[in-house]
mmCIF file of C-alpha atoms in Angstrom:
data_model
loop_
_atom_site.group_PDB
_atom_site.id
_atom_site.type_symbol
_atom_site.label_atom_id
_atom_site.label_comp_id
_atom_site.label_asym_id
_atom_site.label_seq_id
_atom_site.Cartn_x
_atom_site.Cartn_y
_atom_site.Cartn_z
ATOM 1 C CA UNK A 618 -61.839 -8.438 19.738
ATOM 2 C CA UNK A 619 -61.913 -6.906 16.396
ATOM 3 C CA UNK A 620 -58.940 -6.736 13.584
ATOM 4 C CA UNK A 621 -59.673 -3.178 12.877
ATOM 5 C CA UNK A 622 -57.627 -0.797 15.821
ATOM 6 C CA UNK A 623 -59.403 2.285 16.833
ATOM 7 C CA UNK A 624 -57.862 5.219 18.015
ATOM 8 C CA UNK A 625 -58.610 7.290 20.972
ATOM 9 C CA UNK A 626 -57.733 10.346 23.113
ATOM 10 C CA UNK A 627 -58.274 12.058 25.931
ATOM 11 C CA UNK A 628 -58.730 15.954 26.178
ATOM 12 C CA UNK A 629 -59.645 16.187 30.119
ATOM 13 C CA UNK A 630 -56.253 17.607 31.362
ATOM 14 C CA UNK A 631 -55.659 19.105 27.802
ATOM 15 C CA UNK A 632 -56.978 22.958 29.489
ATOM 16 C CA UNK A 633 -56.415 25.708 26.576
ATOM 17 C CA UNK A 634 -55.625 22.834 23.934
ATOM 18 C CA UNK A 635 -58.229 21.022 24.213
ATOM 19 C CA UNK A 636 -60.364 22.329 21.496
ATOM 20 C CA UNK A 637 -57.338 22.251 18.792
ATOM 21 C CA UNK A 638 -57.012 18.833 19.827
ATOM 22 C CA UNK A 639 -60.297 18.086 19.344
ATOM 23 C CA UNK A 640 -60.176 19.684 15.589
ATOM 24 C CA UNK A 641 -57.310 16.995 14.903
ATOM 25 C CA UNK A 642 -58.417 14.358 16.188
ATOM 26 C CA UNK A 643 -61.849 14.976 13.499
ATOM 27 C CA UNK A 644 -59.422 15.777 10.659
ATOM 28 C CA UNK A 645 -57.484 12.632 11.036
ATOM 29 C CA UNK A 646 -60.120 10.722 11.744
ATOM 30 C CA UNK A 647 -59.751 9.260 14.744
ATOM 31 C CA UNK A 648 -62.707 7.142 16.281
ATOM 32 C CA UNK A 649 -63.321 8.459 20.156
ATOM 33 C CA UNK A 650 -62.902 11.851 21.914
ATOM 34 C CA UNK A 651 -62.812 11.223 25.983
ATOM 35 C CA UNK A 652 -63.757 14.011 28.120
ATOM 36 C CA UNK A 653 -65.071 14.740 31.395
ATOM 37 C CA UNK A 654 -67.559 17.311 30.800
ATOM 38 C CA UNK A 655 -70.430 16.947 28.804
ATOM 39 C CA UNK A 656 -69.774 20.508 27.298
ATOM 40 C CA UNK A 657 -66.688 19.343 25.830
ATOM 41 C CA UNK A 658 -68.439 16.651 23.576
ATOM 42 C CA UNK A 659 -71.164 19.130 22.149
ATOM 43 C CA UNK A 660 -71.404 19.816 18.523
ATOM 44 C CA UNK A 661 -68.654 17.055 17.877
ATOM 45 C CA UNK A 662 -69.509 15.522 14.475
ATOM 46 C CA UNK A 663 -71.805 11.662 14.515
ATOM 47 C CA UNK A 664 -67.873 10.602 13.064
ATOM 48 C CA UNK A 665 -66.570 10.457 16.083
ATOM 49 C CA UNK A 666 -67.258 8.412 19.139
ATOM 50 C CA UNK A 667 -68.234 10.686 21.999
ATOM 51 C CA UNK A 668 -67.281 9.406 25.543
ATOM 52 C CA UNK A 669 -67.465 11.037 28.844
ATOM 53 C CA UNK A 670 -65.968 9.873 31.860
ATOM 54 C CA UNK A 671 -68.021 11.643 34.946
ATOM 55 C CA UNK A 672 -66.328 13.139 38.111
ATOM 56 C CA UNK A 673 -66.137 10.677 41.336
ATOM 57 C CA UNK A 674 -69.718 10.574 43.068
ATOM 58 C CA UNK A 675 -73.189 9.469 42.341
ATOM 59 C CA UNK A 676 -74.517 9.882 38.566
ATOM 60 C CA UNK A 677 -77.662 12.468 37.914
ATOM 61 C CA UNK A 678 -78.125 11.460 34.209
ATOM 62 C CA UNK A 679 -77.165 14.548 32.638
ATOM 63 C CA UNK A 680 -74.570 12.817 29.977
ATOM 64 C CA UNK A 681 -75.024 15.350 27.275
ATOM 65 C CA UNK A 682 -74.481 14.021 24.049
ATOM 66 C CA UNK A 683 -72.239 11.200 24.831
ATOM 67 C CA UNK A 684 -72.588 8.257 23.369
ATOM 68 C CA UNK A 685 -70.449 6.308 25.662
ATOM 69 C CA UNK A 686 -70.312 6.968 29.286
ATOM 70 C CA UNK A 687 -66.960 5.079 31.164
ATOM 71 C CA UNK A 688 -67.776 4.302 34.473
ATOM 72 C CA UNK A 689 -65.765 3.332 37.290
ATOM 73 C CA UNK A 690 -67.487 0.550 38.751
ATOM 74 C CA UNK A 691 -65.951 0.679 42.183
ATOM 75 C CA UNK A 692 -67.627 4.553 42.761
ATOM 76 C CA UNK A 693 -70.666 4.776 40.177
ATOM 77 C CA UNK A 694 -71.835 0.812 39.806
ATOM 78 C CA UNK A 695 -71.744 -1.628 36.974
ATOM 79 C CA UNK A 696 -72.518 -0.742 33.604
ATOM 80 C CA UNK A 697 -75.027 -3.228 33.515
ATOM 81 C CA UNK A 698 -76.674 -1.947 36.187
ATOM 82 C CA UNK A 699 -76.673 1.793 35.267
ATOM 83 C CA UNK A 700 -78.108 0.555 31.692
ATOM 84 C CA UNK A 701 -81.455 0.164 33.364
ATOM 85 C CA UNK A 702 -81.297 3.322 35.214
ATOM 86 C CA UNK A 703 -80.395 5.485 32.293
ATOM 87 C CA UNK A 704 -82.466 3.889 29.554
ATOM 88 C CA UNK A 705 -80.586 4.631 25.954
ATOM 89 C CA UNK A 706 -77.583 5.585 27.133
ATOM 90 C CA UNK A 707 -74.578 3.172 26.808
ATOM 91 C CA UNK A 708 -72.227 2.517 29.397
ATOM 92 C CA UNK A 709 -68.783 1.200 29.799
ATOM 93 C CA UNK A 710 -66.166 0.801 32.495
ATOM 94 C CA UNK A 711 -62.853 1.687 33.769
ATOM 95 C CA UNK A 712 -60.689 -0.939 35.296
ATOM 96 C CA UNK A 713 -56.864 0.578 36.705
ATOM 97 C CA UNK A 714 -54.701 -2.608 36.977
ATOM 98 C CA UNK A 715 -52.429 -2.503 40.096
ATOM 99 C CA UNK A 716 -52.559 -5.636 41.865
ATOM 100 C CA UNK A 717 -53.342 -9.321 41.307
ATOM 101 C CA UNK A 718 -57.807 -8.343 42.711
ATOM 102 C CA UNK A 719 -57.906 -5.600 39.975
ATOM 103 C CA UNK A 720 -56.846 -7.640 36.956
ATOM 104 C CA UNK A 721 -58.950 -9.818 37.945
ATOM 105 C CA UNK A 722 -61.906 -7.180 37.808
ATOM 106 C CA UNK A 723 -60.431 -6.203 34.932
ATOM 107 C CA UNK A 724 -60.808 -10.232 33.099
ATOM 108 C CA UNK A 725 -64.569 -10.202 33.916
ATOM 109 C CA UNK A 726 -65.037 -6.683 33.011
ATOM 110 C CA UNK A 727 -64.000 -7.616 29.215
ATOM 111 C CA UNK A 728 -65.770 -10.887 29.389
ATOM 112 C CA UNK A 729 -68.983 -9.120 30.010
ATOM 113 C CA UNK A 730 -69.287 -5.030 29.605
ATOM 114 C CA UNK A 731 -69.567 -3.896 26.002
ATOM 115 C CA UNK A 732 -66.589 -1.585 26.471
ATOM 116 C CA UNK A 733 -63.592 -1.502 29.215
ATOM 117 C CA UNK A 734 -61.283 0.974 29.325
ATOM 118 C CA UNK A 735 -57.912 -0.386 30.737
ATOM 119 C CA UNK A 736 -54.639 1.477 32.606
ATOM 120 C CA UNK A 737 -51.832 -0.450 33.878
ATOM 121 C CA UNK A 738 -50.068 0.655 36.498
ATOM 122 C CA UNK A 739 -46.655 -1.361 36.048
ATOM 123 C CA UNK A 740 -44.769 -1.021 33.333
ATOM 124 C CA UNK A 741 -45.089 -4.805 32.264
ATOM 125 C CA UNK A 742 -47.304 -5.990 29.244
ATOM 126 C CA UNK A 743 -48.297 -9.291 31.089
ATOM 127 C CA UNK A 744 -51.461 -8.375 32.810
ATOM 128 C CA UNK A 745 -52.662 -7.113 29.388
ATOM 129 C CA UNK A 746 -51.764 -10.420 27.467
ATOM 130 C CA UNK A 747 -53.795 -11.953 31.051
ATOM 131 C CA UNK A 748 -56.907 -9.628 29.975
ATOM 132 C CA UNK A 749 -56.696 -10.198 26.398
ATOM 133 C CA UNK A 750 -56.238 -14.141 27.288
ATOM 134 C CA UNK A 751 -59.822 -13.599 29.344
ATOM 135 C CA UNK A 752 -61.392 -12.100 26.628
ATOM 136 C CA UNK A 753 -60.670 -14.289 23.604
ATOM 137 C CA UNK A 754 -64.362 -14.955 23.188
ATOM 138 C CA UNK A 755 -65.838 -12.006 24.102
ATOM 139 C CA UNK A 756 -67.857 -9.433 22.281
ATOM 140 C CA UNK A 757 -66.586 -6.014 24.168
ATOM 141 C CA UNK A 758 -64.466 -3.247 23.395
ATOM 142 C CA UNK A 759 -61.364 -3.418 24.972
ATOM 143 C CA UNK A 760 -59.694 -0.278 24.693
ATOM 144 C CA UNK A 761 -55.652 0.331 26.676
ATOM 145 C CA UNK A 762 -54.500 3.531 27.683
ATOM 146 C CA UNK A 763 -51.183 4.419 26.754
ATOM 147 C CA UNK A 764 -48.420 6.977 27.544
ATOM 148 C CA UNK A 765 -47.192 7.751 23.861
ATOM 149 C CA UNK A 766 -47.541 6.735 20.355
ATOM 150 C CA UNK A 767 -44.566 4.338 20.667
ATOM 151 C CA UNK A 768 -46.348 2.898 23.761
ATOM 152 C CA UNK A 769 -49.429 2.184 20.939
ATOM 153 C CA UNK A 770 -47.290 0.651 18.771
ATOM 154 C CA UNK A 771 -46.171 -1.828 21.171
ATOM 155 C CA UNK A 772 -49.423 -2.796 22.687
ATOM 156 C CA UNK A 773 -50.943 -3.631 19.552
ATOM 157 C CA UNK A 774 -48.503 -6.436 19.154
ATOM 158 C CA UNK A 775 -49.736 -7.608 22.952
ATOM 159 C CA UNK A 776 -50.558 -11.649 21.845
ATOM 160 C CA UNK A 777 -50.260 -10.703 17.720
ATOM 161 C CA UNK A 778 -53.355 -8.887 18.280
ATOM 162 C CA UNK A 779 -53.754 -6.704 21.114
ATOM 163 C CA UNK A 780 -56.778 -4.539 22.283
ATOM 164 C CA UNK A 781 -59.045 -3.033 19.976
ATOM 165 C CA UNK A 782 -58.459 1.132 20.608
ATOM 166 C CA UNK A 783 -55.836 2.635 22.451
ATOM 167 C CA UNK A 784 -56.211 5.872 24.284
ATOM 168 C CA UNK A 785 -53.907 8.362 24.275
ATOM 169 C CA UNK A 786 -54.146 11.738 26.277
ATOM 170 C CA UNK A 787 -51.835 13.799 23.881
ATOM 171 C CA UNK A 788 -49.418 16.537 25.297
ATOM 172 C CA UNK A 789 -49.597 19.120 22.103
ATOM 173 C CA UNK A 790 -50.726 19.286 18.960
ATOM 174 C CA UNK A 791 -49.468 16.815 16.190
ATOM 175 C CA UNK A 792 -49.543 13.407 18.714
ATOM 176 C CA UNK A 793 -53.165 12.719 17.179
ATOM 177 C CA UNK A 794 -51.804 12.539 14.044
ATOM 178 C CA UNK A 795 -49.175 10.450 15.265
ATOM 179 C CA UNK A 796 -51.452 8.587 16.530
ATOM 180 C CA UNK A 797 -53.272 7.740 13.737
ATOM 181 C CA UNK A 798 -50.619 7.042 11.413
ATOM 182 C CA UNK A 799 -49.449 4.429 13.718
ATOM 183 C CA UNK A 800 -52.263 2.513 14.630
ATOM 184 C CA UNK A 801 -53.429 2.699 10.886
ATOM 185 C CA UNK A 802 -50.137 1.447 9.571
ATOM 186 C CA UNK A 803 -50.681 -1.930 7.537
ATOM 187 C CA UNK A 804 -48.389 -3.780 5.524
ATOM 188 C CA UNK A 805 -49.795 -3.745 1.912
ATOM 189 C CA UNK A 806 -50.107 -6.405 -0.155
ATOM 190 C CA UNK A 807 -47.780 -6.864 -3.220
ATOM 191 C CA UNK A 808 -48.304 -7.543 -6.464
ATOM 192 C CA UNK A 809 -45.790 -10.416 -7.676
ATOM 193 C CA UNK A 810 -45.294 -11.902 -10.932
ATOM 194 C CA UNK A 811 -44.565 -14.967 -12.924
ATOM 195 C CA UNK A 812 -40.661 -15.066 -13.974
ATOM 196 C CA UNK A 813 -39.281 -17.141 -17.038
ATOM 197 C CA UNK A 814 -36.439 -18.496 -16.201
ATOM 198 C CA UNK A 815 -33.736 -18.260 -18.900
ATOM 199 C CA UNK A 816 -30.217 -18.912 -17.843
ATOM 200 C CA UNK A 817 -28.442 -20.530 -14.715
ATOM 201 C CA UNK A 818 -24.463 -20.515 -14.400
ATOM 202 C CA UNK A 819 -21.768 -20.685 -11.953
ATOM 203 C CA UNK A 820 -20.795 -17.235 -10.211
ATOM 204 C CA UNK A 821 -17.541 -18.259 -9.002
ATOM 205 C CA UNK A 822 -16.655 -17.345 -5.150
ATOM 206 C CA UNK A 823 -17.988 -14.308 -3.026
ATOM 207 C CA UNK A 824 -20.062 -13.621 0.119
ATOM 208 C CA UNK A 825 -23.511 -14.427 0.486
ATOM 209 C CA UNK A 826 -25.873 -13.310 3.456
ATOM 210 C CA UNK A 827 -28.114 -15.177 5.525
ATOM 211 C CA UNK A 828 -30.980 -12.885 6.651
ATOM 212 C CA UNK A 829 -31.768 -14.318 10.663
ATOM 213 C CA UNK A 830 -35.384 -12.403 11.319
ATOM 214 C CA UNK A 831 -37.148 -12.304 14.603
ATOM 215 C CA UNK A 832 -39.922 -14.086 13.454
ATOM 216 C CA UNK A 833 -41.498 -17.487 12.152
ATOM 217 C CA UNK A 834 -41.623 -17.316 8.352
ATOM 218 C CA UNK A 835 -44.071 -19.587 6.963
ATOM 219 C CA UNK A 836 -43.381 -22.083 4.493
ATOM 220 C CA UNK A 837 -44.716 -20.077 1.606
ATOM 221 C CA UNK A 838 -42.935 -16.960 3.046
ATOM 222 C CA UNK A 839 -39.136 -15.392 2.402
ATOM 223 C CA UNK A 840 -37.914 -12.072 1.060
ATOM 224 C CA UNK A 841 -37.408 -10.821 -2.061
ATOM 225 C CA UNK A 842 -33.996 -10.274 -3.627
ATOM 226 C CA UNK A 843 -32.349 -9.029 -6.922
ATOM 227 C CA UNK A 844 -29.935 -7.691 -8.548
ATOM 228 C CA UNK A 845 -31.039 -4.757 -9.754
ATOM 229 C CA UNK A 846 -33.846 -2.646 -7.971
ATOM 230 C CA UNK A 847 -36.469 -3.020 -10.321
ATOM 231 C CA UNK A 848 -36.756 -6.807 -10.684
ATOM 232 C CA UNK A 849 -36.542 -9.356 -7.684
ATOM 233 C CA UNK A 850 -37.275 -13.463 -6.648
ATOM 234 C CA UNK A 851 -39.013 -14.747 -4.109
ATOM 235 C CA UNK A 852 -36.244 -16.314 -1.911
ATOM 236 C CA UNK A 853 -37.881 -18.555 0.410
ATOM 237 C CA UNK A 854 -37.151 -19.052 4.057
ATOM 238 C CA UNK A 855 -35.662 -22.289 5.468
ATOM 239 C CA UNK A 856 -38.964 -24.002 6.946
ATOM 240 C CA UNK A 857 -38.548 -27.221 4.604
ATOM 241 C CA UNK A 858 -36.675 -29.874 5.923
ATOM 242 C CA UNK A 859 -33.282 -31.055 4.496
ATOM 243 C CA UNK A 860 -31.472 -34.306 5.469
ATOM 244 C CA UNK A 861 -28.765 -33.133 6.777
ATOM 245 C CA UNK A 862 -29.847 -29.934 8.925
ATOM 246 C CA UNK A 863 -32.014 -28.975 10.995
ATOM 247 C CA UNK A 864 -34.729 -26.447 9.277
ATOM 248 C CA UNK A 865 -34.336 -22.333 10.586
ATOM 249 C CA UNK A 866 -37.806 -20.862 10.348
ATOM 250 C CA UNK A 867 -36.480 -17.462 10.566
ATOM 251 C CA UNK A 868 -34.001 -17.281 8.172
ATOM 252 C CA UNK A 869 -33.813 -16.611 4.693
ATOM 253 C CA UNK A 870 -30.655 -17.618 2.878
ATOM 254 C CA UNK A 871 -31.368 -14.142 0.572
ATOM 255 C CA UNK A 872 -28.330 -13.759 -1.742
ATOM 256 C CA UNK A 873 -25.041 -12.154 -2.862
ATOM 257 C CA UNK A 874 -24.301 -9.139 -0.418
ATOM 258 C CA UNK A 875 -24.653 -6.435 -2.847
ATOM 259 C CA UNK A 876 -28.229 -7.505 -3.611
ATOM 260 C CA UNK A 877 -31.560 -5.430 -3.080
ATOM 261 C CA UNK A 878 -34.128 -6.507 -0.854
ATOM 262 C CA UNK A 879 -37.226 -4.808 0.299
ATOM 263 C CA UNK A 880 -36.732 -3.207 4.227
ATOM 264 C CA UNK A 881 -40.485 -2.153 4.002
ATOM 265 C CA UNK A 882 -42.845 -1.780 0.927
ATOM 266 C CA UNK A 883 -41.242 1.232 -0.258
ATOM 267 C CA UNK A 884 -37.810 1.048 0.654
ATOM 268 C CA UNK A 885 -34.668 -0.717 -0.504
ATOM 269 C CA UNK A 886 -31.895 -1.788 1.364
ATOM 270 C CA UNK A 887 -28.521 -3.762 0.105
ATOM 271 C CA UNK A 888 -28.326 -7.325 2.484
ATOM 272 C CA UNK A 889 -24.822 -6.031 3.407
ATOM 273 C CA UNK A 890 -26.779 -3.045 4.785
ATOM 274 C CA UNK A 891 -29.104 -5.236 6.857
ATOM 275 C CA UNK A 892 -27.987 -5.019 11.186
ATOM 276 C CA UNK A 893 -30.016 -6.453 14.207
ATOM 277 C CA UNK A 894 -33.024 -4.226 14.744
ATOM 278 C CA UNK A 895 -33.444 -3.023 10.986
ATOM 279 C CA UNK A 896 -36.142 -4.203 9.455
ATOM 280 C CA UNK A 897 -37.113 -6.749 5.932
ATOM 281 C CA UNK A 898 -40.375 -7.073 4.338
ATOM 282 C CA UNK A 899 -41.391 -10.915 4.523
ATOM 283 C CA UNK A 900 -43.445 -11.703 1.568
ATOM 284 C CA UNK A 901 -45.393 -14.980 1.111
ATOM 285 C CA UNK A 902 -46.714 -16.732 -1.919
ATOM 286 C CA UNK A 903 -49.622 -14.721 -2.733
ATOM 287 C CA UNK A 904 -48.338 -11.315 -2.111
ATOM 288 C CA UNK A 905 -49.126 -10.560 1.435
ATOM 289 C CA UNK A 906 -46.597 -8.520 3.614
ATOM 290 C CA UNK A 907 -45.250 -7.972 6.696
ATOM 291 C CA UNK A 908 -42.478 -6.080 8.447
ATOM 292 C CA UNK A 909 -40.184 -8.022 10.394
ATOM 293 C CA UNK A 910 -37.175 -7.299 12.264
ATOM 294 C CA UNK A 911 -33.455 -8.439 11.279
ATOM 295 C CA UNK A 912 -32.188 -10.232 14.563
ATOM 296 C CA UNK A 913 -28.524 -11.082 12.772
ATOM 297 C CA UNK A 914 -26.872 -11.148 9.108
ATOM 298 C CA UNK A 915 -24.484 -14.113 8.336
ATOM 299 C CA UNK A 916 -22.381 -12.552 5.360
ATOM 300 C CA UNK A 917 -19.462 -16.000 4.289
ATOM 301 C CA UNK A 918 -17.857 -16.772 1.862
ATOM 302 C CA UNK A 919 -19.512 -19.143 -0.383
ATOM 303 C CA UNK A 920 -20.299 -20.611 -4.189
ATOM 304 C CA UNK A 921 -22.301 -18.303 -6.086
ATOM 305 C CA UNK A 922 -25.275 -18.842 -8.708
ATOM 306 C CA UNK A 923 -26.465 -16.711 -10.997
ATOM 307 C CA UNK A 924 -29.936 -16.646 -12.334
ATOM 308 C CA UNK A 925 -31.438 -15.113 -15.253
ATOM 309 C CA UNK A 926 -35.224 -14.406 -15.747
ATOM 310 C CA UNK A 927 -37.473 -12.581 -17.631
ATOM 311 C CA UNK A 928 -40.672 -11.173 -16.877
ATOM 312 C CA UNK A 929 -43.786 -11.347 -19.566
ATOM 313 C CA UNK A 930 -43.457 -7.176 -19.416
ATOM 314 C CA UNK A 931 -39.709 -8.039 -20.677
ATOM 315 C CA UNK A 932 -38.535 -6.633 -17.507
ATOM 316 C CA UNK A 933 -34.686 -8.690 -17.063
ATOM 317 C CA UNK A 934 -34.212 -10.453 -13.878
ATOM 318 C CA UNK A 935 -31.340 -11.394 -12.195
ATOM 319 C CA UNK A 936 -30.276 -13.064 -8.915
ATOM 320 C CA UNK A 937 -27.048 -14.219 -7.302
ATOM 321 C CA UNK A 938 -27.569 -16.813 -4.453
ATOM 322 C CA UNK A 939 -25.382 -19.216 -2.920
ATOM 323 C CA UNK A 940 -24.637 -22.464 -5.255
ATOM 324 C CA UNK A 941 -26.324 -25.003 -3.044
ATOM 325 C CA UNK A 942 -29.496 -27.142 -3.119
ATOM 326 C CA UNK A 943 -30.766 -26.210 0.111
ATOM 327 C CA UNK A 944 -31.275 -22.358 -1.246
ATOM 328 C CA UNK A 945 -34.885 -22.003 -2.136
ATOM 329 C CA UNK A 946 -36.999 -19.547 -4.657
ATOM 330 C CA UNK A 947 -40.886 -20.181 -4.549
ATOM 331 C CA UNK A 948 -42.406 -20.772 -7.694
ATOM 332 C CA UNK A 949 -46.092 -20.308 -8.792
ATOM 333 C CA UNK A 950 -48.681 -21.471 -5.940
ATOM 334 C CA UNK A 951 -46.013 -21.576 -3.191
ATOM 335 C CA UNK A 952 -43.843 -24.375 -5.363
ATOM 336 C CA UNK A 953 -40.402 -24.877 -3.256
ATOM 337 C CA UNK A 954 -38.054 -25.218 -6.044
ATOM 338 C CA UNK A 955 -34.088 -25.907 -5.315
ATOM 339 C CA UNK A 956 -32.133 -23.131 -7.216
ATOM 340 C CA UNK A 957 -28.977 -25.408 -8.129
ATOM 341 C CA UNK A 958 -32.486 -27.736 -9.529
ATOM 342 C CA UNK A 959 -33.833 -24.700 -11.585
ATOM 343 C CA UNK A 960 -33.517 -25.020 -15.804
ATOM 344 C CA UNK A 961 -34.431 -22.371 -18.616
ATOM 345 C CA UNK A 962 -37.912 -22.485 -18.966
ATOM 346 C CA UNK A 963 -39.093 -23.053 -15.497
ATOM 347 C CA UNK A 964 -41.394 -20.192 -13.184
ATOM 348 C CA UNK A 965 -40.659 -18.389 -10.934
ATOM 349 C CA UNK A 966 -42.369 -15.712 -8.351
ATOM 350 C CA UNK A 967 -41.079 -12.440 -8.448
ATOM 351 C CA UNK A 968 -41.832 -8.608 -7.775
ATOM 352 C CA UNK A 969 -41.332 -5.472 -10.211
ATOM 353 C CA UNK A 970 -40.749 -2.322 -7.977
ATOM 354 C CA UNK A 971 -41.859 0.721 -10.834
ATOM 355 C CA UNK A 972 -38.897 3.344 -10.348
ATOM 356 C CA UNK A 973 -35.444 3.683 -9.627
ATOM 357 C CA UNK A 974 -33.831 3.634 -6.537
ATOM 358 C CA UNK A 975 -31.610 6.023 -4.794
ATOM 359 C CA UNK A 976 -29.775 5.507 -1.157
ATOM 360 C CA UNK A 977 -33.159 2.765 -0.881
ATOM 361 C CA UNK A 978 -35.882 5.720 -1.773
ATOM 362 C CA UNK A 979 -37.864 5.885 -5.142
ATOM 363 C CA UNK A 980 -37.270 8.271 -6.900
ATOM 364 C CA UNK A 981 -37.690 9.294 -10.980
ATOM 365 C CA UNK A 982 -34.398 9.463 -12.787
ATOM 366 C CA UNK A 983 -32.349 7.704 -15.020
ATOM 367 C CA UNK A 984 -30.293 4.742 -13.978
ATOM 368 C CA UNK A 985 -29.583 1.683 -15.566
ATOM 369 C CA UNK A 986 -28.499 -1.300 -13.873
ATOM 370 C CA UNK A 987 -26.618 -4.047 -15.978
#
């Protein structure tokens, strides 16, 4: 299976659409057009996969240009099989899931055809994680039909990783695109920064929030918080053992309420914004991202700390995080440094968003934060 996600659709039921939708899918760039006449895939640009799916019945080799024909094995015989009859020509197959005898023609379809197109009949992800499990070693193309672009979203999460295309049979113009966004949508990497440390102090009393994500933060990983949009710290999450609690590898103990934090890599959100279901960029060590979901916010009253930094641009710094040991900023190189431990002249990590922020969007304007 392959890291890259391909995107797919179908145009056989599309009827007075289905040329529009084929001029889309070409100007968003999506990988495969799947039709069922070989009429439908001429003059389609070499940028795009071409794959026909015959009618029911025996095969008389007139494929057109396709460059991919999906078989079902069942009616027209193995791909294999149908390689040496039609010399050149590149088959795949169709498996429909619907019992526990098709999924498992569906496991040794992906363990040996080059390609298998997959439908699922219930509306359960398990027999794909069971087909994706089958095929961990395999070389084919495993490619999931789904109902909607949410539906793609979804199964490309199927075991962290999913199938490698999903195949979409859109219902009017605009899903391709859709489409396409979705699949394509990566977390970017971040550029972070050394901070100086300059000044720690006492905060008095106020409410601090624990971010609880739906995910395992890594050691090196947290969220980054600040006091003022356009300077942040790497708060890291609580993965490192402490003697006298347990460690919570999906939370982040972020910061004062009123602090920013990043919800995705363009967006800001306050932590007393933050509710189950929102979203928080995780960050680790070396700037790679991720979006992860908020499962809970702890907001309590505790002892506050205030720390000053200063980046090398001269860009001021500032964070307000609970006054305890066990609160954690990461430091060059993934360094796990206790804040109540931290002293002028120590580094930090941090991140620099470029422009102001209003109601969480970027935006060009004059503001000054203090």
């Amino acid at each position: 299976m392959s890291d890259s996600k391909q995107c797919w659709i179908d145009v056989r039921g599309a009827g007075e659409l289905k040329a529009a939708l084929c001029q889309e899918a070409i100007h968003h760039g999506l990988d495969a057009i799947v039709a069922g006449d070989p009429a439908d895939l001429a003059g389609l640009p070499p940028t795009v996969t071409r794959v026909l799916v015959p009618p029911d019945g025996g095969l008389d080799g007139e494929f057109g240009e396709a460059d991919l024909v999906v078989v079902d094995p069942a009616v027209h015989g193995e791909p294999a099989t149908l390689a040496g009859r039609f010399p050149g020509c590149r088959f795949g197959a169709f498996v429909e899931v619907t019992d526990p005898d098709s999924l498992a023609v569906a496991c040794d379809s992906v363990r040996r055809d080059p390609c298998t197109v997959l439908s699922f009949r219930d509306p359960t992800n398990i027999p794909l994680e069971i087909v994706l499990a089958a095929a961990a070693d395999a070389r084919g193309l495993i490619v999931n039909t789904v109902a909607c672009v949410e539906d793609a979203t979804v199964n490309l999460s199927v075991l962290e990783h999913g199938p490698d295309a999903v195949l979409l049979a859109p219902a009017a113009p605009g899903e391709a695109g859709r489409l396409k966004e979705a699949v394509g949508r990566r977390s970017p990497d971040l550029e972070l920064v050394e901070l100086t440390v300059t000044g720690i102090s006492h905060a008095g009393t106020g409410e601090r929030a624990c971010v609880d994500t739906c995910a395992h933060l890594g050691k090196d990983e947290g969220i980054l918080v600040g006091s003022r949009s356009k300077g942040m710290v790497l708060c890291v999450s609580e993965t490192h053992p402490l003697p006298y609690m347990p460690t919570r590898p999906f939370r982040v103990n972020a910061g004062a309420i009123m602090s920013y934090t990043l919800a995705d890599p363009e967006h800001t959100r306050y932590l007393s914004e933050l509710r189950a279901g929102a979203t928080v960029l995780a960050v680790g060590a070396d700037g790679r991202t991720r979006t992860v979901t908020v499962g809970r916010v702890k907001i309590e009253t505790r002892p506050l700390l205030s720390i000053d930094a200063v980046a090398e641009s001269g860009e001021p710094v500032n964070v307000i995080v609970q006054d305890d040991w066990h609160v954690r900023i990461l430091g060059p190189g993934g360094a796990v440094l206790n804040s109540t431990a931290l002293k002028p002249g120590d580094r930090i990590l941090g991140h620099l968003p470029r422009r102001e922020r209003h109601v969480g969007y970027p935006i060009d304007e004059l503001c000054l934060e203090q």
